[in-house]
Tab-separated table of C-alpha atoms in Angstrom:
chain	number	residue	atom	x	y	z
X	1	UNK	CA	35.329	66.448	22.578
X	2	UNK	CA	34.620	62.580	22.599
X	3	UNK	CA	33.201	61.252	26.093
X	4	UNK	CA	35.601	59.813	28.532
X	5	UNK	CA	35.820	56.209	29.689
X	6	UNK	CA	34.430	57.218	32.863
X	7	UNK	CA	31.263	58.866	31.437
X	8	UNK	CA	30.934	56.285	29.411
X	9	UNK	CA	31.325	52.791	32.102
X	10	UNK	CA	28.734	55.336	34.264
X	11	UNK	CA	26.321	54.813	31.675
X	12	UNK	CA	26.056	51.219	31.282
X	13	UNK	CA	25.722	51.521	35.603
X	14	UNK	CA	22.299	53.163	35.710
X	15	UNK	CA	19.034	51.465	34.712
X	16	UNK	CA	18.738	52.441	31.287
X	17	UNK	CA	22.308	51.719	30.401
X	18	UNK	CA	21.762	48.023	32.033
X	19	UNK	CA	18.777	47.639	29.566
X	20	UNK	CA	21.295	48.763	26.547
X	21	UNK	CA	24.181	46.884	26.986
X	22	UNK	CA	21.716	43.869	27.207
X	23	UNK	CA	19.841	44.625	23.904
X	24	UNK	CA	23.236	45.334	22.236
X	25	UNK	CA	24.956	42.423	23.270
X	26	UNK	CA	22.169	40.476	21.792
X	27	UNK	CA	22.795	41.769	19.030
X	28	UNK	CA	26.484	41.127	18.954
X	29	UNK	CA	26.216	37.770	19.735
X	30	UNK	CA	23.764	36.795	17.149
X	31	UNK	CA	26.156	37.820	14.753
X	32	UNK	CA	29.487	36.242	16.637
X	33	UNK	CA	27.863	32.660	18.132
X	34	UNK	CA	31.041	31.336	18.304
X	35	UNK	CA	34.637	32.603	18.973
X	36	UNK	CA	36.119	29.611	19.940
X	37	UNK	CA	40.096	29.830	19.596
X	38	UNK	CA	39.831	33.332	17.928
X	39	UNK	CA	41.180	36.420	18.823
X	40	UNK	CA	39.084	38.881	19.706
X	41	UNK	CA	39.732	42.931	19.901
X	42	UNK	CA	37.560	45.656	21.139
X	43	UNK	CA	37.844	49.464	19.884
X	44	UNK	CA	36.593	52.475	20.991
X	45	UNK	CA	34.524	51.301	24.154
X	46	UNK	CA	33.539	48.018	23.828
X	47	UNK	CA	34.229	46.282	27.326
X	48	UNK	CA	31.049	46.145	28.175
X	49	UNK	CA	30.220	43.397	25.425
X	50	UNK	CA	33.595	41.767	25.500
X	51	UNK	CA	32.809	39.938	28.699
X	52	UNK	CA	30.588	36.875	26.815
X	53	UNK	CA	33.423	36.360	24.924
X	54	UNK	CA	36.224	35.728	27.427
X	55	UNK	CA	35.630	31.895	28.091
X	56	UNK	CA	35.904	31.312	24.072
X	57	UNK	CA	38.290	33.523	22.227
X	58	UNK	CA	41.827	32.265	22.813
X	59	UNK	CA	43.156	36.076	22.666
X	60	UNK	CA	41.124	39.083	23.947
X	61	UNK	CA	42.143	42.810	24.033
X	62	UNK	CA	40.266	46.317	24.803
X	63	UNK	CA	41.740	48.872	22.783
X	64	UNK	CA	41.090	52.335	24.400
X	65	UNK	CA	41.516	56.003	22.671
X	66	UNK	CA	43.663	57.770	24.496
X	67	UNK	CA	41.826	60.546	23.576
X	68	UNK	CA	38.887	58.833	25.759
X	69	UNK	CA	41.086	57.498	28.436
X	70	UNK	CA	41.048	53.845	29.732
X	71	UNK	CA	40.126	52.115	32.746
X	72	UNK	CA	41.081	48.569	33.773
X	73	UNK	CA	39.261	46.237	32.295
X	74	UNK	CA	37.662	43.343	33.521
X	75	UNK	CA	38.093	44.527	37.417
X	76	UNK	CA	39.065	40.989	38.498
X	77	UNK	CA	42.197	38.756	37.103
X	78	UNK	CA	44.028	39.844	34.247
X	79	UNK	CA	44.092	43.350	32.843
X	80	UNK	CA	42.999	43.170	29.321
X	81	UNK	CA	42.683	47.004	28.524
X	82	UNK	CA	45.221	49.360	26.785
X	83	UNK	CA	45.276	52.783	25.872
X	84	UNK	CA	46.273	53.273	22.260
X	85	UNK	CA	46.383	56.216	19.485
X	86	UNK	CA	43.731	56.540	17.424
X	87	UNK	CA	45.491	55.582	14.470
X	88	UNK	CA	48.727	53.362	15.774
X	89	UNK	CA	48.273	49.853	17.120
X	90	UNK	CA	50.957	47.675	18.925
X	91	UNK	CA	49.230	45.002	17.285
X	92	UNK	CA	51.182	43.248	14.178
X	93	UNK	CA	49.204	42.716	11.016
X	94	UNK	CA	47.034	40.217	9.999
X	95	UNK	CA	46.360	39.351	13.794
X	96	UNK	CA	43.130	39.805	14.597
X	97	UNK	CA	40.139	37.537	13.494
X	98	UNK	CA	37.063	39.481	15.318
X	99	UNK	CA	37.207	43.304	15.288
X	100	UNK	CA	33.965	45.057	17.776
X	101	UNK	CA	33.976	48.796	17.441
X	102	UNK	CA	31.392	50.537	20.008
X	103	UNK	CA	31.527	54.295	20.755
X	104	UNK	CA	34.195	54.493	18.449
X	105	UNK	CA	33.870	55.711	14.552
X	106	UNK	CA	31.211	58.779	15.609
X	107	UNK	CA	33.754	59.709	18.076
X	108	UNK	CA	36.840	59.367	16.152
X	109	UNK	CA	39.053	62.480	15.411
X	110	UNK	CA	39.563	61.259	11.534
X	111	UNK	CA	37.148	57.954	10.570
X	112	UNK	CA	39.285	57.254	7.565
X	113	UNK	CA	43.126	56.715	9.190
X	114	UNK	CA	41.348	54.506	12.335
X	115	UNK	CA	39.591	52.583	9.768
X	116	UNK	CA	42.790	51.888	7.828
X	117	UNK	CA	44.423	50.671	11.135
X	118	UNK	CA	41.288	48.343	11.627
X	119	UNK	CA	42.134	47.187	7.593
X	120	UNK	CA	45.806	46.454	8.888
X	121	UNK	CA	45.232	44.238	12.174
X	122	UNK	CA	42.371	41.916	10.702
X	123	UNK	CA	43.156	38.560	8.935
X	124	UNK	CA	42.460	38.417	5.069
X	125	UNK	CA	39.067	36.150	6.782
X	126	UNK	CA	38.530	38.500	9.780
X	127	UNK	CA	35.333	40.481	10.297
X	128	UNK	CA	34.504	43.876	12.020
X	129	UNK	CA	31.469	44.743	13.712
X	130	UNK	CA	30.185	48.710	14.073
X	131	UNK	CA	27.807	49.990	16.374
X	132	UNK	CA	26.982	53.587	15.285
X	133	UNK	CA	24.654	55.700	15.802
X	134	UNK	CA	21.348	55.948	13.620
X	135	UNK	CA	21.178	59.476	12.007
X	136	UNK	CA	17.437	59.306	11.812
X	137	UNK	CA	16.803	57.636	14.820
X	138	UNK	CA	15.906	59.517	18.347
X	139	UNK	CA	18.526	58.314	20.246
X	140	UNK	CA	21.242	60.218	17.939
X	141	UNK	CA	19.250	63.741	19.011
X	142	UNK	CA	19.384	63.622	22.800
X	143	UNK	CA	22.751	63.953	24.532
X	144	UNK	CA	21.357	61.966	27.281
X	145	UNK	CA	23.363	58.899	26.523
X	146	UNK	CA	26.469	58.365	24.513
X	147	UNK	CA	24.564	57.791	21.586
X	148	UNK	CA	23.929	61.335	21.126
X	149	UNK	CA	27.678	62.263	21.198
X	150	UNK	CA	29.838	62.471	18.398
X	151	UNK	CA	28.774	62.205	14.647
X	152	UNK	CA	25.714	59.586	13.719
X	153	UNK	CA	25.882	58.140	10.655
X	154	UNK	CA	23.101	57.291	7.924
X	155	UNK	CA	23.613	53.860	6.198
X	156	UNK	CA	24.438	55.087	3.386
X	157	UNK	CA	27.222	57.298	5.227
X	158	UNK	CA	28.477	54.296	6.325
X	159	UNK	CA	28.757	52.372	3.573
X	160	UNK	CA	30.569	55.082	1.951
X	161	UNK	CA	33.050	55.229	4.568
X	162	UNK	CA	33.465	51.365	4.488
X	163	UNK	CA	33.994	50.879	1.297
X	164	UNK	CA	36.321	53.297	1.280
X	165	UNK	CA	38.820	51.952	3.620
X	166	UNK	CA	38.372	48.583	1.456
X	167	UNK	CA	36.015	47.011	3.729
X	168	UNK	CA	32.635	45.692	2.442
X	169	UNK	CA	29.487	45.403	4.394
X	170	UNK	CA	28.003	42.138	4.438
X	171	UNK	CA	25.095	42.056	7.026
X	172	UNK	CA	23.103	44.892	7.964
X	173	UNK	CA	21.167	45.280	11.264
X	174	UNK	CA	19.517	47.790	13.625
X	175	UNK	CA	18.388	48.283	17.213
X	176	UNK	CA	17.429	49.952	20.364
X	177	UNK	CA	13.516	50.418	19.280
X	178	UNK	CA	12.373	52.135	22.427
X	179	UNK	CA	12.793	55.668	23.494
X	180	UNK	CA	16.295	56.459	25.496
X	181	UNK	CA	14.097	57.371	28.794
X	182	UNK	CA	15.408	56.199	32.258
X	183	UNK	CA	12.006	55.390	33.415
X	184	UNK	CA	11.319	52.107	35.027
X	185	UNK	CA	7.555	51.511	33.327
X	186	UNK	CA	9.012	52.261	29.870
X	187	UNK	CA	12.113	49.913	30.290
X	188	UNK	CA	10.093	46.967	31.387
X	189	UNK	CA	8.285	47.188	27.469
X	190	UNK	CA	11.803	47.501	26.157
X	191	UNK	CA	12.150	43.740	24.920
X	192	UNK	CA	8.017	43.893	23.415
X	193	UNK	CA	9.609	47.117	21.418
X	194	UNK	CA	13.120	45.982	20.827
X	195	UNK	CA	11.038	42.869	18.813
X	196	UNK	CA	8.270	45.180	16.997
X	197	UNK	CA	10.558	47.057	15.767
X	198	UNK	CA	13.177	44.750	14.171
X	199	UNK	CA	10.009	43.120	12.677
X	200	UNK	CA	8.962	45.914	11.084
X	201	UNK	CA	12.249	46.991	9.835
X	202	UNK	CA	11.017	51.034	9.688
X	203	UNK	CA	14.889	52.260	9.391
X	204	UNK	CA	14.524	54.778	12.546
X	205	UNK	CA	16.538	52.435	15.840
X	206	UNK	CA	18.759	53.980	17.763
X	207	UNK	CA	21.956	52.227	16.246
X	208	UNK	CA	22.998	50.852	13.391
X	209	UNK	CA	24.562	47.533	12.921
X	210	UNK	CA	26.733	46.101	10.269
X	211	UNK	CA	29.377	43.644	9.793
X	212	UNK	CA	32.032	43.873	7.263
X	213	UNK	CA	34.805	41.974	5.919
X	214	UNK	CA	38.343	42.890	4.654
X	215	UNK	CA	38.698	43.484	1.081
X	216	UNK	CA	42.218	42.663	0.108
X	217	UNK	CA	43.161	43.466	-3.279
X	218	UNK	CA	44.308	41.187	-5.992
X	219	UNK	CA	47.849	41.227	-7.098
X	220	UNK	CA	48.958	42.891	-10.094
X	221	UNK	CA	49.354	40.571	-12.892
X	222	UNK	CA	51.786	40.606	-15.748
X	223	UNK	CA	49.487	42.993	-17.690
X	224	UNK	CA	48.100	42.283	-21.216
X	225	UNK	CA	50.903	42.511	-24.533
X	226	UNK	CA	50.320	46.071	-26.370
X	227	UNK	CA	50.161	44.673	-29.759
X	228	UNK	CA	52.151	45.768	-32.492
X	229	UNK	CA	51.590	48.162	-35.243
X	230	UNK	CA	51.405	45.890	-38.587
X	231	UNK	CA	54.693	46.596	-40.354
X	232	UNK	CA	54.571	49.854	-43.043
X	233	UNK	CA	55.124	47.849	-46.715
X	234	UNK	CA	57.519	48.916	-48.603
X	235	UNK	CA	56.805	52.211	-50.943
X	236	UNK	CA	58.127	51.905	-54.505
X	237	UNK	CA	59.113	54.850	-56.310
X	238	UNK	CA	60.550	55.314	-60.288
X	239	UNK	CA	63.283	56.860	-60.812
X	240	UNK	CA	64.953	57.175	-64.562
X	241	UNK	CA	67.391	54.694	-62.587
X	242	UNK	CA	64.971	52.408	-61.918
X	243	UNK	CA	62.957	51.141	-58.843
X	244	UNK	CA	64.036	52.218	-55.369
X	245	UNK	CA	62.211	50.861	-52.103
X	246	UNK	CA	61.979	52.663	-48.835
C-alpha cells in the first residue's frame, strides 16, 4: 500500500524532512526559474514544492491519488488540492504547461496508464518533472522516509518507462547526497554533501531527477505510390494460320 497524505505532510514536519524538501526544491527550481503566466500541476505529493511557485504561475493545482488521500492544500486562502484517480483527470487536454510528479510513479498502482494521463494534460511544449527514487542509492533501502516506499527506479528503468509513454528525457539530475538520518550534527553537513556529491556525479543520491518533454507524433502522410509492375509484352505464337498475340 502507497503512504497516505498524512504520513507523508508528517514527514516534511520533522527535522530531516525540513532539510529535504529544501534540497529538493532546489533542485526543482533550478530546472523551472520561471513560471510566469504558466500553469502549473502537481501529482502524486508535490505540495510541498508547489508553494515557490504560487506568486508566478497564472494556474496552480495539486492533484492527489485518491488512493493516498488529500489534504487541503495551502492551509490559508484558496484550496488548490483535489483528489483524483490515478488514471482520470478533470483536466481537458493540452492544458497544462509544467507537470511536477513527487511521491508519485514508485507509488503508482500501474506507471504506464498514469503516465499516459500525464501525456494527455501537457501542451505539445509542456515539460514534466520526476522525482523518484534512486535504486542504488541508500535512501531507496530504509523505510524511514517515503523514499523507501514504493518501487525505486534505476535510470535506465526510467527511461524505459518514459519513452514508452512517448515522453523523452531531456535533462538528467540527482540528489539528496547525505545519509537519511534525523540527527542534528549530520544535517548541519547536509548542504557541504548535497554539493560533493553532485560534483562528483558517483550515480548513488537518494533521488533521481529528470525532466522530459512530450513527444507528439507526426501525422500520417499520404504514403509513398507502390509502383507498377512494367507491362507483360506481348507473346507471339505461329500457328499454320498465322501469327496470334496474347
Amino acid at each position: 500500500m502507497p503512504l497516505d497524505a498524512k504520513t507523508l505532510r508528517d514527514f516534511y514536519r520533522t527535522p530531516l524532512g525540513r532539510v529535504v524538501r529544501r534540497q529538493l526544491a532546489t533542485a526543482i527550481r533550478l530546472r523551472w526559474n520561471r513560471v510566469n503566466g504558466l500553469t502549473v500541476a502537481g501529482v502524486g505529493f508535490a505540495s510541498p514544492f508547489l508553494g515557490t511557485f504560487r506568486t508566478e504561475a497564472a494556474r496552480l493545482a495539486c492533484l492527489m491519488p485518491a488512493r493516498q488521500g488529500a489534504i487541503v492544500w495551502p492551509r490559508a486562502g484558496h484550496c488548490h488540492s483535489i483528489l483524483v484517480s490515478e488514471n482520470q483527470w478533470p483536466l481537458p487536454d493540452n492544458s497544462v504547461d509544467r507537470l511536477l510528479a513527487v511521491h508519485c510513479l514508485e507509488q503508482a498502482e500501474r506507471a504506464g496508464p498514469l503516465l499516459r494521463e500525464m501525456w494527455r494534460v501537457l501542451k505539445p511544449d509542456g515539460r514534466a518533472l520526476f522525482v523518484v527514487p534512486n535504486r542504488r542509492g541508500l535512501w531507496s533501502r530504509m523505510d524511514r522516509t517515503p523514499f523507501g516506499h514504493g518501487l525505486p527506479f534505476s535510470r535506465g528503468q526510467l527511461e524505459t518507462q518514459l519513452t514508452d509513454a512517448l515522453f523523452t528525457p531531456v535533462d538528467w539530475g540527482e540528489a539528496l547526497y547525505f545519509p537519511p538520518v534525523n540527527q542534528r550534527l549530520l544535517l548541519r553537513v547536509a548542504n557541504p554533501l548535497e554539493r560533493f556529491g553532485s560534483s562528483m556525479s558517483i550515480g548513488v543520491a537518494g533521488v533521481i531527477l529528470v525532466e522530459a518533454k512530450k513527444e507528439v507524433m507526426a501525422p500520417v502522410g499520404t504514403g509513398k505510390r507502390v509502383a507498377q509492375p512494367a507491362s507483360l509484352k506481348p507473346v507471339e505464337t505461329r500457328s499454320t494460320t498465322g501469327v496470334r498475340r496474347f
